[in-house]
PDB file of C-alpha atoms in Angstrom:
ATOM      1  CA  MET A 574      25.419 -12.736  19.089  1.00 88.00           C
ATOM      2  CA  THR A 575      23.972 -14.563  16.138  1.00 92.00           C
ATOM      3  CA  VAL A 576      23.685 -13.279  12.705  1.00 94.00           C
ATOM      4  CA  LEU A 577      21.680 -14.801   9.795  1.00 94.00           C
ATOM      5  CA  VAL A 578      23.052 -14.142   6.217  1.00 96.00           C
ATOM      6  CA  ALA A 579      20.323 -15.254   4.027  1.00 95.00           C
ATOM      7  CA  GLY A 580      20.704 -15.514   0.063  1.00 95.00           C
ATOM      8  CA  LEU A 581      17.180 -14.993  -1.743  1.00 93.00           C
ATOM      9  CA  GLY A 582      16.179 -15.385  -5.273  1.00 93.00           C
ATOM     10  CA  ASN A 583      14.955 -17.615  -7.975  1.00 92.00           C
ATOM     11  CA  ILE A 584      17.773 -19.140 -10.191  1.00 94.00           C
ATOM     12  CA  PHE A 585      15.281 -19.707 -12.821  1.00 94.00           C
ATOM     13  CA  LEU A 586      14.832 -15.930 -13.524  1.00 93.00           C
ATOM     14  CA  GLY A 587      18.179 -14.683 -14.532  1.00 95.00           C
ATOM     15  CA  ASP A 588      19.523 -12.094 -12.277  1.00 97.00           C
ATOM     16  CA  ASP A 589      17.028 -13.031  -9.537  1.00 94.00           C
ATOM     17  CA  GLY A 590      19.489 -15.722  -8.479  1.00 96.00           C
ATOM     18  CA  PHE A 591      21.897 -13.078  -7.338  1.00 97.00           C
ATOM     19  CA  GLY A 592      21.341 -13.673  -3.675  1.00 96.00           C
ATOM     20  CA  VAL A 593      21.717 -17.459  -4.072  1.00 97.00           C
ATOM     21  CA  GLU A 594      24.993 -17.155  -5.767  1.00 98.00           C
ATOM     22  CA  VAL A 595      26.394 -14.854  -3.089  1.00 98.00           C
ATOM     23  CA  ALA A 596      25.181 -17.105  -0.318  1.00 97.00           C
ATOM     24  CA  ALA A 597      26.880 -20.072  -2.012  1.00 97.00           C
ATOM     25  CA  ARG A 598      30.104 -18.380  -2.270  1.00 98.00           C
ATOM     26  CA  LEU A 599      29.931 -17.070   1.304  1.00 98.00           C
ATOM     27  CA  ALA A 600      28.950 -20.534   2.509  1.00 97.00           C
ATOM     28  CA  ALA A 601      32.281 -21.939   0.895  1.00 97.00           C
ATOM     29  CA  GLN A 602      34.368 -19.578   2.888  1.00 94.00           C
ATOM     30  CA  PRO A 603      35.342 -19.635   6.500  1.00 94.00           C
ATOM     31  CA  HIS A 604      32.908 -17.367   8.642  1.00 94.00           C
ATOM     32  CA  PRO A 605      32.687 -16.464  12.319  1.00 94.00           C
ATOM     33  CA  GLU A 606      30.817 -19.037  14.458  1.00 94.00           C
ATOM     34  CA  TRP A 607      28.235 -16.566  15.289  1.00 95.00           C
ATOM     35  CA  VAL A 608      27.344 -16.152  11.652  1.00 96.00           C
ATOM     36  CA  ARG A 609      25.070 -18.546  10.033  1.00 96.00           C
ATOM     37  CA  VAL A 610      25.048 -18.423   5.951  1.00 97.00           C
ATOM     38  CA  ALA A 611      22.249 -20.048   4.300  1.00 96.00           C
ATOM     39  CA  ASP A 612      20.625 -20.192   0.628  1.00 95.00           C
ATOM     40  CA  TYR A 613      16.896 -19.820   0.916  1.00 92.00           C
ATOM     41  CA  GLY A 614      16.155 -19.448  -2.645  1.00 90.00           C
ATOM     42  CA  ILE A 615      12.433 -19.074  -2.948  1.00 87.00           C
ATOM     43  CA  ARG A 616      11.688 -20.613   0.296  1.00 83.00           C
ATOM     44  CA  GLY A 617      10.465 -17.454   2.067  1.00 79.00           C
ATOM     45  CA  VAL A 618       8.228 -19.363   4.705  1.00 80.00           C
ATOM     46  CA  HIS A 619      11.121 -21.268   5.651  1.00 82.00           C
ATOM     47  CA  LEU A 620      13.204 -18.046   6.072  1.00 87.00           C
ATOM     48  CA  ALA A 621      10.473 -16.620   8.340  1.00 84.00           C
ATOM     49  CA  TYR A 622      10.301 -19.797  10.467  1.00 84.00           C
ATOM     50  CA  ASP A 623      13.985 -19.851  10.911  1.00 88.00           C
ATOM     51  CA  LEU A 624      13.949 -16.110  11.801  1.00 88.00           C
ATOM     52  CA  MET A 625      11.464 -17.022  14.738  1.00 85.00           C
ATOM     53  CA  GLU A 626      14.603 -18.608  16.296  1.00 88.00           C
ATOM     54  CA  GLY A 627      15.548 -14.996  17.150  1.00 87.00           C
ATOM     55  CA  TYR A 628      18.683 -13.360  15.536  1.00 91.00           C
ATOM     56  CA  ASP A 629      20.583 -10.396  16.573  1.00 91.00           C
ATOM     57  CA  ALA A 630      20.695  -9.293  13.102  1.00 91.00           C
ATOM     58  CA  THR A 631      19.779 -10.459   9.613  1.00 92.00           C
ATOM     59  CA  VAL A 632      21.720  -9.941   6.310  1.00 94.00           C
ATOM     60  CA  LEU A 633      19.326 -10.395   3.350  1.00 93.00           C
ATOM     61  CA  ILE A 634      20.851 -10.710   0.021  1.00 95.00           C
ATOM     62  CA  ASP A 635      18.654 -10.287  -2.931  1.00 93.00           C
ATOM     63  CA  THR A 636      17.973  -8.136  -6.089  1.00 93.00           C
ATOM     64  CA  ASP A 637      16.909  -4.617  -5.308  1.00 91.00           C
ATOM     65  CA  GLN A 638      15.254  -2.736  -8.162  1.00 90.00           C
ATOM     66  CA  ARG A 639      15.710   1.052  -7.853  1.00 90.00           C
ATOM     67  CA  GLY A 640      16.533   2.147 -11.342  1.00 92.00           C
ATOM     68  CA  ASP A 641      20.200   2.209 -10.988  1.00 93.00           C
ATOM     69  CA  VAL A 642      22.705   0.835 -13.577  1.00 96.00           C
ATOM     70  CA  PRO A 643      22.522  -3.089 -13.560  1.00 97.00           C
ATOM     71  CA  GLY A 644      25.210  -4.310 -11.272  1.00 97.00           C
ATOM     72  CA  THR A 645      24.955  -1.543  -8.724  1.00 97.00           C
ATOM     73  CA  VAL A 646      25.312  -3.092  -5.178  1.00 97.00           C
ATOM     74  CA  ARG A 647      23.783  -1.272  -2.168  1.00 95.00           C
ATOM     75  CA  LEU A 648      23.780  -1.848   1.555  1.00 94.00           C
ATOM     76  CA  VAL A 649      20.371  -0.664   3.030  1.00 90.00           C
ATOM     77  CA  GLU A 650      19.012  -0.848   6.599  1.00 88.00           C
ATOM     78  CA  ILE A 651      15.429  -1.966   6.735  1.00 81.00           C
ATOM     79  CA  THR A 652      14.228  -0.412  10.081  1.00 74.00           C
ATOM     80  CA  ALA A 653      11.085  -1.539  11.943  1.00 67.00           C
ATOM     81  CA  GLU A 654       9.674   1.983  10.770  1.00 69.00           C
ATOM     82  CA  HIS A 655      10.234   1.026   7.255  1.00 59.00           C
ATOM     83  CA  ARG A 656       8.542  -2.308   7.821  1.00 57.00           C
ATOM     84  CA  ALA A 657       5.535  -0.800   9.541  1.00 60.00           C
ATOM     85  CA  ALA A 658       5.095   1.765   6.599  1.00 60.00           C
ATOM     86  CA  ASP A 659       5.545  -0.986   3.903  1.00 55.00           C
ATOM     87  CA  ARG A 660       2.874  -3.079   5.936  1.00 56.00           C
ATOM     88  CA  ALA A 661       0.439  -0.180   6.221  1.00 58.00           C
ATOM     89  CA  ALA A 662       0.850   0.524   2.412  1.00 57.00           C
ATOM     90  CA  GLY A 663       0.456  -3.117   1.315  1.00 58.00           C
ATOM     91  CA  ASP A 664      -2.175  -5.790   1.248  1.00 53.00           C
ATOM     92  CA  GLY A 665      -1.310  -7.588   4.252  1.00 52.00           C
ATOM     93  CA  VAL A 666       0.394 -10.724   4.689  1.00 48.00           C
ATOM     94  CA  LEU A 667       0.183 -12.724   1.462  1.00 49.00           C
ATOM     95  CA  VAL A 668       1.831 -16.087   1.710  1.00 47.00           C
ATOM     96  CA  ASP A 669       3.186 -17.586  -1.348  1.00 46.00           C
ATOM     97  CA  PRO A 670       5.505 -20.359  -0.307  1.00 47.00           C
ATOM     98  CA  HIS A 671       7.468 -20.151  -3.572  1.00 45.00           C
ATOM     99  CA  GLY A 672       7.728 -16.382  -4.219  1.00 54.00           C
ATOM    100  CA  MET A 673       7.844 -14.397  -1.035  1.00 55.00           C
ATOM    101  CA  GLN A 674       9.983 -11.184  -1.360  1.00 68.00           C
ATOM    102  CA  PRO A 675      11.879  -9.970   1.602  1.00 71.00           C
ATOM    103  CA  ASN A 676       9.090  -7.446   2.696  1.00 68.00           C
ATOM    104  CA  ARG A 677       6.558 -10.305   2.787  1.00 69.00           C
ATOM    105  CA  VAL A 678       8.849 -12.594   4.787  1.00 76.00           C
ATOM    106  CA  LEU A 679       9.342  -9.723   7.168  1.00 76.00           C
ATOM    107  CA  HIS A 680       5.593  -9.182   7.392  1.00 72.00           C
ATOM    108  CA  LEU A 681       4.800 -12.756   8.068  1.00 72.00           C
ATOM    109  CA  LEU A 682       7.541 -12.635  10.760  1.00 74.00           C
ATOM    110  CA  ASP A 683       6.138  -9.686  12.415  1.00 72.00           C
ATOM    111  CA  SER A 684       2.497 -11.082  12.247  1.00 73.00           C
ATOM    112  CA  CYS A 685       4.002 -14.149  14.040  1.00 74.00           C
ATOM    113  CA  GLY A 686       5.489 -12.034  16.693  1.00 74.00           C
ATOM    114  CA  GLY A 687       9.077 -12.803  15.743  1.00 74.00           C
ATOM    115  CA  SER A 688      11.804 -10.346  15.310  1.00 74.00           C
ATOM    116  CA  PRO A 689      14.649 -10.405  12.866  1.00 79.00           C
ATOM    117  CA  GLY A 690      17.011  -8.105  14.884  1.00 83.00           C
ATOM    118  CA  ARG A 691      18.507  -5.399  12.845  1.00 88.00           C
ATOM    119  CA  VAL A 692      17.839  -6.168   9.153  1.00 88.00           C
ATOM    120  CA  LEU A 693      20.427  -5.162   6.391  1.00 91.00           C
ATOM    121  CA  LEU A 694      19.873  -5.743   2.692  1.00 91.00           C
ATOM    122  CA  VAL A 695      22.744  -6.319   0.362  1.00 95.00           C
ATOM    123  CA  GLY A 696      20.793  -5.515  -2.784  1.00 95.00           C
ATOM    124  CA  CYS A 697      21.837  -5.613  -6.440  1.00 97.00           C
ATOM    125  CA  GLU A 698      20.255  -3.747  -9.441  1.00 96.00           C
ATOM    126  CA  PRO A 699      19.277  -6.526 -11.835  1.00 96.00           C
ATOM    127  CA  ALA A 700      19.656  -6.299 -15.642  1.00 96.00           C
ATOM    128  CA  VAL A 701      17.432  -9.276 -16.585  1.00 93.00           C
ATOM    129  CA  LEU A 702      14.561 -10.803 -14.620  1.00 92.00           C
ATOM    130  CA  GLU A 703      12.929 -13.062 -17.119  1.00 92.00           C
ATOM    131  CA  GLU A 704      12.992 -16.894 -17.487  1.00 94.00           C
ATOM    132  CA  GLY A 705      16.564 -18.343 -17.901  1.00 94.00           C
ATOM    133  CA  ILE A 706      19.196 -19.699 -15.880  1.00 95.00           C
ATOM    134  CA  GLY A 707      22.401 -17.416 -15.260  1.00 96.00           C
ATOM    135  CA  LEU A 708      23.394 -14.171 -14.354  1.00 97.00           C
ATOM    136  CA  SER A 709      23.847 -11.225 -16.679  1.00 97.00           C
ATOM    137  CA  ARG A 710      27.399  -9.967 -17.075  1.00 97.00           C
ATOM    138  CA  PRO A 711      27.003  -6.994 -14.802  1.00 98.00           C
ATOM    139  CA  VAL A 712      25.334  -8.930 -11.969  1.00 98.00           C
ATOM    140  CA  LEU A 713      27.764 -11.741 -12.187  1.00 97.00           C
ATOM    141  CA  ALA A 714      30.588  -9.056 -11.554  1.00 97.00           C
ATOM    142  CA  ALA A 715      28.508  -7.624  -8.708  1.00 98.00           C
ATOM    143  CA  VAL A 716      28.567 -11.150  -6.995  1.00 98.00           C
ATOM    144  CA  ASP A 717      32.205 -10.534  -5.948  1.00 97.00           C
ATOM    145  CA  VAL A 718      31.455  -7.015  -4.830  1.00 97.00           C
ATOM    146  CA  ALA A 719      28.623  -8.346  -2.582  1.00 97.00           C
ATOM    147  CA  VAL A 720      30.801 -11.093  -1.097  1.00 98.00           C
ATOM    148  CA  VAL A 721      33.562  -8.656  -0.034  1.00 96.00           C
ATOM    149  CA  LEU A 722      30.754  -6.251   1.382  1.00 95.00           C
ATOM    150  CA  VAL A 723      29.293  -9.056   3.529  1.00 96.00           C
ATOM    151  CA  ARG A 724      32.629 -10.242   4.715  1.00 95.00           C
ATOM    152  CA  GLN A 725      33.485  -6.614   5.827  1.00 93.00           C
ATOM    153  CA  LEU A 726      30.439  -6.581   7.815  1.00 92.00           C
ATOM    154  CA  TRP A 727      31.193  -9.677   9.746  1.00 91.00           C
ATOM    155  CA  ASP A 728      35.055  -9.005   9.937  1.00 91.00           C
ATOM    156  CA  ALA A 729      34.019  -5.671  11.592  1.00 87.00           C
ATOM    157  CA  GLY A 730      32.786  -7.888  14.586  1.00 85.00           C
ATOM    158  CA  PRO A 731      29.534  -8.388  16.181  1.00 82.00           C
ATOM    159  CA  GLN A 732      29.050  -5.076  17.920  1.00 83.00           C
ATOM    160  CA  ALA A 733      30.115  -3.190  14.767  1.00 81.00           C
ATOM    161  CA  LEU A 734      27.516  -4.923  12.609  1.00 80.00           C
ATOM    162  CA  LEU A 735      24.809  -4.015  15.183  1.00 82.00           C
ATOM    163  CA  GLU A 736      25.859  -0.305  15.414  1.00 81.00           C
ATOM    164  CA  GLN A 737      27.465   0.913  12.275  1.00 75.00           C
ATOM    165  CA  SER A 738      25.699   3.472  10.221  1.00 75.00           C
ATOM    166  CA  VAL A 739      24.346   2.298   6.932  1.00 72.00           C
ATOM    167  CA  SER A 740      23.653   4.621   3.923  1.00 59.00           C
ATOM    168  CA  SER A 741      20.557   3.839   1.871  1.00 47.00           C
ATOM    169  CA  GLY A 742      22.010   4.845  -1.562  1.00 42.00           C
ATOM    170  CA  PRO A 743      24.047   2.890  -4.023  1.00 41.00           C
ATOM    171  CA  SER A 744      27.392   1.860  -2.644  1.00 45.00           C
ATOM    172  CA  ARG A 745      29.465  -0.134  -5.056  1.00 47.00           C
ATOM    173  CA  ARG A 746      29.139  -1.445  -8.721  1.00 47.00           C
ATOM    174  CA  GLY A 747      30.405  -4.576 -10.476  1.00 49.00           C
ATOM    175  CA  ALA A 748      31.970  -4.310 -13.956  1.00 42.00           C
ATOM    176  CA  PRO A 749      29.647  -3.736 -16.917  1.00 40.00           C
TER     177      PRO A 749
END
């Protein structure tokens, strides 16, 4: 069993650095040997290549705009059916080595014949996505919520991570 926990985002665009910050905090903590924690930042192509190694599950950590209150953290499963529908509705694989969103990374991986295993997204509703370094107050508070959520996933054990049911709605919220 191998699981990749991947922090994504651009630290120069405010709250877009959420995934990077969560990954940094998780990497500094003890974690099971079957879990690999990595900060990919804006290196989506690197993530796609690493996923070609074959993981049983992938946990992506990123901002996830759905119109909720900033700082809302959610756990969403991205199924193969979701990826196929998204690919059919999109423009194909557009490779931008410094700005690939998770759906484009997964498209690239699919087009190369790779599989990310089960894909979960720990997403946070951003407040600010414009030039500037640093997270907004609600998203900074949500970092701790996301760290606890990811730790709960791996603390439940590898089989539970592969099998547990995941809601697609908002799950938790950081402080305003």
